[in-house]
């Protein structure tokens, strides 16, 4: 009898969506078109692991951890603050950066052919004398029944010594709702940037990854698990990310 009750309770939790999932993420890298509900508080714990490119023999892997606090100002506008720490495998954890992020949905979901969200992020890196940076992102997504498709295009500028160093990135994801609390999908993501190889000499590098993503939601929390394999020699050989969120 007890086992039956537990199974019924779990099925109810997995099968019934709640308002607290309004800002649930479906992917590890790709943003779907959502914002935090007005007056809510989301606490998100991010963990990312990156294995260096295959040709980088002897270079250790890198862990990156983020704590995000996010709240909805209105039903279509939210803000968030992040603390970012990193850990080179085998070494101590160090505070890497602080970030401020905001998203604005241009219309209520389903109003337009696609759901557009504008995203801006300010970051101050605290290690390696890295400059202040600004990132702008356009998030486009579409839900057709149980299918979600999302496209992100972004530009980031590092401001150093009066110069602007741009970087471009993209992410494309698609997922299918198995049950309301579980989605399974895949994403493709990457970036393009000019990298200094010697004084006055730059080389354009392109990195790309592809892999699966799963999103699980239970009660007032959700979890994303995602991974990506490097598609060229300039990319990290492997990336994995977990995002655990609690919504209040």
mmCIF file of C-alpha atoms in Angstrom:
data_model
loop_
_atom_site.group_PDB
_atom_site.id
_atom_site.type_symbol
_atom_site.label_atom_id
_atom_site.label_comp_id
_atom_site.label_asym_id
_atom_site.label_seq_id
_atom_site.Cartn_x
_atom_site.Cartn_y
_atom_site.Cartn_z
ATOM 1 C CA UNK A 1 0.000 0.000 0.000
ATOM 2 C CA UNK A 2 2.768 2.418 0.918
ATOM 3 C CA UNK A 3 4.551 1.716 -2.343
ATOM 4 C CA UNK A 4 1.337 2.424 -4.262
ATOM 5 C CA UNK A 5 0.874 5.766 -2.499
ATOM 6 C CA UNK A 6 4.462 6.770 -3.251
ATOM 7 C CA UNK A 7 4.048 5.901 -6.938
ATOM 8 C CA UNK A 8 0.794 7.877 -7.142
ATOM 9 C CA UNK A 9 2.389 10.898 -5.451
ATOM 10 C CA UNK A 10 5.375 10.839 -7.800
ATOM 11 C CA UNK A 11 3.127 10.508 -10.823
ATOM 12 C CA UNK A 12 1.087 13.496 -9.684
ATOM 13 C CA UNK A 13 4.210 15.603 -9.163
ATOM 14 C CA UNK A 14 5.553 14.687 -12.595
ATOM 15 C CA UNK A 15 2.281 15.006 -14.427
ATOM 16 C CA UNK A 16 0.902 18.292 -13.171
ATOM 17 C CA UNK A 17 2.640 21.511 -14.192
ATOM 18 C CA UNK A 18 2.584 24.419 -11.746
ATOM 19 C CA UNK A 19 2.888 28.182 -12.037
ATOM 20 C CA UNK A 20 6.256 28.000 -10.270
ATOM 21 C CA UNK A 21 7.724 26.488 -13.445
ATOM 22 C CA UNK A 22 7.086 29.615 -15.516
ATOM 23 C CA UNK A 23 10.849 30.268 -15.730
ATOM 24 C CA UNK A 24 11.869 26.634 -16.176
ATOM 25 C CA UNK A 25 14.810 26.062 -18.524
ATOM 26 C CA UNK A 26 14.832 23.330 -21.131
ATOM 27 C CA UNK A 27 18.518 23.420 -22.173
ATOM 28 C CA UNK A 28 22.000 23.825 -20.769
ATOM 29 C CA UNK A 29 23.205 26.559 -23.132
ATOM 30 C CA UNK A 30 20.139 27.681 -25.085
ATOM 31 C CA UNK A 31 17.632 29.991 -23.414
ATOM 32 C CA UNK A 32 13.972 29.322 -24.107
ATOM 33 C CA UNK A 33 11.727 32.399 -24.164
ATOM 34 C CA UNK A 34 10.751 32.785 -20.515
ATOM 35 C CA UNK A 35 11.154 35.269 -17.684
ATOM 36 C CA UNK A 36 10.663 34.982 -13.939
ATOM 37 C CA UNK A 37 7.124 35.722 -12.680
ATOM 38 C CA UNK A 38 6.601 39.086 -11.002
ATOM 39 C CA UNK A 39 7.609 39.036 -7.349
ATOM 40 C CA UNK A 40 9.136 35.567 -7.486
ATOM 41 C CA UNK A 41 12.583 34.597 -6.242
ATOM 42 C CA UNK A 42 14.549 31.948 -8.112
ATOM 43 C CA UNK A 43 17.727 30.454 -6.675
ATOM 44 C CA UNK A 44 19.770 28.631 -9.324
ATOM 45 C CA UNK A 45 22.920 26.562 -8.822
ATOM 46 C CA UNK A 46 24.993 26.046 -11.967
ATOM 47 C CA UNK A 47 27.852 23.572 -12.349
ATOM 48 C CA UNK A 48 29.795 23.319 -15.611
ATOM 49 C CA UNK A 49 32.734 21.092 -16.477
ATOM 50 C CA UNK A 50 34.951 21.531 -19.544
ATOM 51 C CA UNK A 51 37.593 19.141 -20.833
ATOM 52 C CA UNK A 52 40.264 20.981 -22.883
ATOM 53 C CA UNK A 53 40.693 20.443 -26.649
ATOM 54 C CA UNK A 54 42.124 17.063 -27.621
ATOM 55 C CA UNK A 55 45.375 18.654 -28.826
ATOM 56 C CA UNK A 56 45.942 20.401 -25.475
ATOM 57 C CA UNK A 57 47.830 17.529 -23.904
ATOM 58 C CA UNK A 58 48.358 17.861 -20.168
ATOM 59 C CA UNK A 59 45.959 20.789 -19.700
ATOM 60 C CA UNK A 60 43.611 20.043 -16.784
ATOM 61 C CA UNK A 61 39.845 20.251 -16.933
ATOM 62 C CA UNK A 62 37.969 23.254 -15.530
ATOM 63 C CA UNK A 63 34.983 23.396 -13.181
ATOM 64 C CA UNK A 64 32.843 26.515 -13.032
ATOM 65 C CA UNK A 65 30.140 27.107 -10.398
ATOM 66 C CA UNK A 66 27.533 29.860 -10.400
ATOM 67 C CA UNK A 67 25.017 31.008 -7.819
ATOM 68 C CA UNK A 68 22.168 33.019 -9.363
ATOM 69 C CA UNK A 69 19.462 34.993 -7.572
ATOM 70 C CA UNK A 70 16.668 36.118 -9.891
ATOM 71 C CA UNK A 71 13.403 37.999 -9.436
ATOM 72 C CA UNK A 72 10.609 39.199 -11.685
ATOM 73 C CA UNK A 73 10.062 42.962 -11.771
ATOM 74 C CA UNK A 74 6.966 42.542 -13.951
ATOM 75 C CA UNK A 75 5.462 39.498 -15.655
ATOM 76 C CA UNK A 76 7.751 40.119 -18.652
ATOM 77 C CA UNK A 77 10.875 41.688 -17.117
ATOM 78 C CA UNK A 78 13.321 40.142 -14.665
ATOM 79 C CA UNK A 79 16.774 40.808 -13.207
ATOM 80 C CA UNK A 80 19.395 38.490 -11.738
ATOM 81 C CA UNK A 81 22.757 38.666 -10.013
ATOM 82 C CA UNK A 82 25.433 35.961 -10.245
ATOM 83 C CA UNK A 83 28.517 35.005 -8.348
ATOM 84 C CA UNK A 84 30.901 32.849 -10.393
ATOM 85 C CA UNK A 85 33.681 30.626 -9.025
ATOM 86 C CA UNK A 86 36.074 28.428 -10.959
ATOM 87 C CA UNK A 87 38.330 25.520 -10.115
ATOM 88 C CA UNK A 88 41.070 24.134 -12.285
ATOM 89 C CA UNK A 89 41.058 20.402 -11.628
ATOM 90 C CA UNK A 90 43.348 19.656 -8.727
ATOM 91 C CA UNK A 91 43.569 23.267 -7.530
ATOM 92 C CA UNK A 92 41.640 25.473 -5.097
ATOM 93 C CA UNK A 93 38.367 27.210 -5.903
ATOM 94 C CA UNK A 94 38.629 30.953 -6.633
ATOM 95 C CA UNK A 95 36.063 33.690 -7.159
ATOM 96 C CA UNK A 96 36.127 34.444 -10.873
ATOM 97 C CA UNK A 97 33.439 37.016 -11.698
ATOM 98 C CA UNK A 98 30.253 38.825 -10.719
ATOM 99 C CA UNK A 99 27.432 39.383 -13.206
ATOM 100 C CA UNK A 100 24.206 41.341 -13.548
ATOM 101 C CA UNK A 101 21.611 40.075 -16.034
ATOM 102 C CA UNK A 102 18.211 41.272 -17.227
ATOM 103 C CA UNK A 103 15.633 39.823 -19.629
ATOM 104 C CA UNK A 104 12.634 41.517 -21.240
ATOM 105 C CA UNK A 105 9.923 39.610 -23.125
ATOM 106 C CA UNK A 106 8.610 41.820 -25.935
ATOM 107 C CA UNK A 107 5.156 40.215 -25.842
ATOM 108 C CA UNK A 108 3.168 37.677 -23.873
ATOM 109 C CA UNK A 109 3.878 34.062 -24.911
ATOM 110 C CA UNK A 110 1.988 33.066 -28.053
ATOM 111 C CA UNK A 111 1.167 36.629 -29.093
ATOM 112 C CA UNK A 112 3.517 36.651 -32.079
ATOM 113 C CA UNK A 113 4.624 33.937 -34.488
ATOM 114 C CA UNK A 114 7.716 33.472 -32.300
ATOM 115 C CA UNK A 115 8.262 34.537 -28.696
ATOM 116 C CA UNK A 116 11.083 37.146 -28.530
ATOM 117 C CA UNK A 117 13.085 38.000 -25.403
ATOM 118 C CA UNK A 118 15.877 40.586 -25.122
ATOM 119 C CA UNK A 119 18.770 39.756 -22.799
ATOM 120 C CA UNK A 120 21.633 41.891 -21.524
ATOM 121 C CA UNK A 121 24.451 40.906 -19.169
ATOM 122 C CA UNK A 122 27.186 42.947 -17.500
ATOM 123 C CA UNK A 123 30.215 41.063 -16.188
ATOM 124 C CA UNK A 124 33.272 42.018 -14.198
ATOM 125 C CA UNK A 125 35.952 39.316 -14.188
ATOM 126 C CA UNK A 126 38.115 39.335 -11.046
ATOM 127 C CA UNK A 127 41.029 37.148 -12.190
ATOM 128 C CA UNK A 128 43.747 37.384 -14.854
ATOM 129 C CA UNK A 129 43.246 41.164 -15.192
ATOM 130 C CA UNK A 130 40.333 40.555 -17.554
ATOM 131 C CA UNK A 131 38.299 43.614 -18.622
ATOM 132 C CA UNK A 132 34.671 44.526 -18.055
ATOM 133 C CA UNK A 133 32.334 42.941 -20.616
ATOM 134 C CA UNK A 134 28.808 43.425 -21.956
ATOM 135 C CA UNK A 135 26.718 40.776 -23.676
ATOM 136 C CA UNK A 136 23.520 41.329 -25.681
ATOM 137 C CA UNK A 137 21.369 38.398 -26.726
ATOM 138 C CA UNK A 138 18.241 37.879 -28.789
ATOM 139 C CA UNK A 139 16.192 34.874 -27.708
ATOM 140 C CA UNK A 140 13.606 33.498 -30.134
ATOM 141 C CA UNK A 141 11.458 30.467 -29.346
ATOM 142 C CA UNK A 142 8.359 28.693 -30.577
ATOM 143 C CA UNK A 143 6.123 26.093 -28.950
ATOM 144 C CA UNK A 144 4.086 23.832 -31.223
ATOM 145 C CA UNK A 145 2.185 21.390 -29.066
ATOM 146 C CA UNK A 146 4.792 19.441 -27.110
ATOM 147 C CA UNK A 147 7.660 20.624 -29.321
ATOM 148 C CA UNK A 148 9.859 23.583 -28.389
ATOM 149 C CA UNK A 149 12.454 25.161 -30.659
ATOM 150 C CA UNK A 150 14.711 28.001 -29.541
ATOM 151 C CA UNK A 151 17.412 30.104 -31.195
ATOM 152 C CA UNK A 152 19.822 32.470 -29.411
ATOM 153 C CA UNK A 153 22.212 34.873 -31.125
ATOM 154 C CA UNK A 154 24.538 36.979 -29.001
ATOM 155 C CA UNK A 155 27.302 39.561 -29.173
ATOM 156 C CA UNK A 156 29.779 40.196 -26.370
ATOM 157 C CA UNK A 157 32.196 43.097 -26.080
ATOM 158 C CA UNK A 158 35.216 43.241 -23.778
ATOM 159 C CA UNK A 159 36.166 46.845 -22.959
ATOM 160 C CA UNK A 160 39.920 47.144 -22.434
ATOM 161 C CA UNK A 161 42.204 50.153 -22.736
ATOM 162 C CA UNK A 162 39.715 52.092 -24.809
ATOM 163 C CA UNK A 163 39.372 49.206 -27.267
ATOM 164 C CA UNK A 164 36.393 46.947 -27.876
ATOM 165 C CA UNK A 165 36.996 43.238 -28.494
ATOM 166 C CA UNK A 166 33.849 41.590 -29.908
ATOM 167 C CA UNK A 167 32.806 37.948 -29.755
ATOM 168 C CA UNK A 168 29.797 36.310 -31.377
ATOM 169 C CA UNK A 169 27.936 33.253 -30.161
ATOM 170 C CA UNK A 170 24.872 31.202 -30.997
ATOM 171 C CA UNK A 171 22.794 28.383 -29.549
ATOM 172 C CA UNK A 172 20.030 26.326 -31.121
ATOM 173 C CA UNK A 173 17.910 23.858 -29.172
ATOM 174 C CA UNK A 174 14.860 21.684 -29.678
ATOM 175 C CA UNK A 175 13.054 19.511 -27.139
ATOM 176 C CA UNK A 176 9.982 17.327 -26.791
ATOM 177 C CA UNK A 177 7.715 17.093 -23.754
ATOM 178 C CA UNK A 178 7.492 13.439 -22.752
ATOM 179 C CA UNK A 179 5.265 14.335 -19.795
ATOM 180 C CA UNK A 180 4.704 17.851 -18.398
ATOM 181 C CA UNK A 181 7.564 17.405 -15.915
ATOM 182 C CA UNK A 182 10.103 15.857 -18.299
ATOM 183 C CA UNK A 183 11.503 17.144 -21.580
ATOM 184 C CA UNK A 184 14.218 15.590 -23.710
ATOM 185 C CA UNK A 185 16.062 17.395 -26.483
ATOM 186 C CA UNK A 186 19.332 18.403 -28.072
ATOM 187 C CA UNK A 187 21.240 21.590 -28.784
ATOM 188 C CA UNK A 188 23.997 22.985 -30.981
ATOM 189 C CA UNK A 189 26.038 25.942 -29.736
ATOM 190 C CA UNK A 190 29.281 27.764 -30.384
ATOM 191 C CA UNK A 191 31.138 31.056 -30.698
ATOM 192 C CA UNK A 192 33.449 33.003 -32.990
ATOM 193 C CA UNK A 193 36.152 35.407 -31.778
ATOM 194 C CA UNK A 194 39.453 36.984 -32.823
ATOM 195 C CA UNK A 195 42.245 35.675 -30.581
ATOM 196 C CA UNK A 196 45.676 37.307 -30.206
ATOM 197 C CA UNK A 197 48.422 34.838 -31.178
ATOM 198 C CA UNK A 198 51.312 37.341 -31.060
ATOM 199 C CA UNK A 199 51.675 41.120 -30.602
ATOM 200 C CA UNK A 200 49.572 42.788 -33.272
ATOM 201 C CA UNK A 201 48.518 39.476 -34.829
ATOM 202 C CA UNK A 202 45.060 37.957 -34.372
ATOM 203 C CA UNK A 203 43.475 34.755 -35.589
ATOM 204 C CA UNK A 204 39.777 34.078 -35.877
ATOM 205 C CA UNK A 205 38.742 30.992 -33.951
ATOM 206 C CA UNK A 206 35.442 29.175 -34.124
ATOM 207 C CA UNK A 207 34.254 26.722 -31.485
ATOM 208 C CA UNK A 208 31.193 24.487 -31.653
ATOM 209 C CA UNK A 209 29.538 21.751 -29.600
ATOM 210 C CA UNK A 210 26.468 19.536 -29.910
ATOM 211 C CA UNK A 211 24.770 17.204 -27.479
ATOM 212 C CA UNK A 212 21.660 16.180 -25.528
ATOM 213 C CA UNK A 213 19.685 18.097 -22.910
ATOM 214 C CA UNK A 214 17.062 16.945 -20.411
ATOM 215 C CA UNK A 215 14.798 19.070 -18.206
ATOM 216 C CA UNK A 216 13.010 17.711 -15.127
ATOM 217 C CA UNK A 217 10.538 19.654 -12.981
ATOM 218 C CA UNK A 218 9.019 18.560 -9.673
ATOM 219 C CA UNK A 219 6.885 20.811 -7.465
ATOM 220 C CA UNK A 220 8.745 24.131 -7.084
ATOM 221 C CA UNK A 221 12.095 23.070 -8.509
ATOM 222 C CA UNK A 222 13.624 22.014 -11.799
ATOM 223 C CA UNK A 223 16.854 20.452 -13.023
ATOM 224 C CA UNK A 224 18.604 20.633 -16.387
ATOM 225 C CA UNK A 225 21.289 18.143 -17.397
ATOM 226 C CA UNK A 226 23.140 18.800 -20.660
ATOM 227 C CA UNK A 227 26.351 17.879 -22.442
ATOM 228 C CA UNK A 228 28.189 18.784 -25.622
ATOM 229 C CA UNK A 229 30.951 17.192 -27.662
ATOM 230 C CA UNK A 230 33.477 19.450 -29.388
ATOM 231 C CA UNK A 231 32.989 19.541 -33.161
ATOM 232 C CA UNK A 232 36.415 20.897 -34.129
ATOM 233 C CA UNK A 233 39.970 21.003 -32.837
ATOM 234 C CA UNK A 234 39.574 24.481 -31.302
ATOM 235 C CA UNK A 235 36.671 23.446 -29.087
ATOM 236 C CA UNK A 236 36.793 21.903 -25.630
ATOM 237 C CA UNK A 237 36.603 18.167 -26.205
ATOM 238 C CA UNK A 238 33.640 17.832 -23.847
ATOM 239 C CA UNK A 239 31.335 20.076 -21.853
ATOM 240 C CA UNK A 240 28.724 19.138 -19.270
ATOM 241 C CA UNK A 241 26.337 21.343 -17.328
ATOM 242 C CA UNK A 242 23.798 20.898 -14.531
ATOM 243 C CA UNK A 243 21.430 23.656 -13.396
ATOM 244 C CA UNK A 244 19.315 23.120 -10.280
ATOM 245 C CA UNK A 245 16.679 25.764 -9.485
ATOM 246 C CA UNK A 246 14.369 26.402 -6.542
ATOM 247 C CA UNK A 247 11.466 28.797 -7.077
ATOM 248 C CA UNK A 248 9.844 30.783 -4.259
#
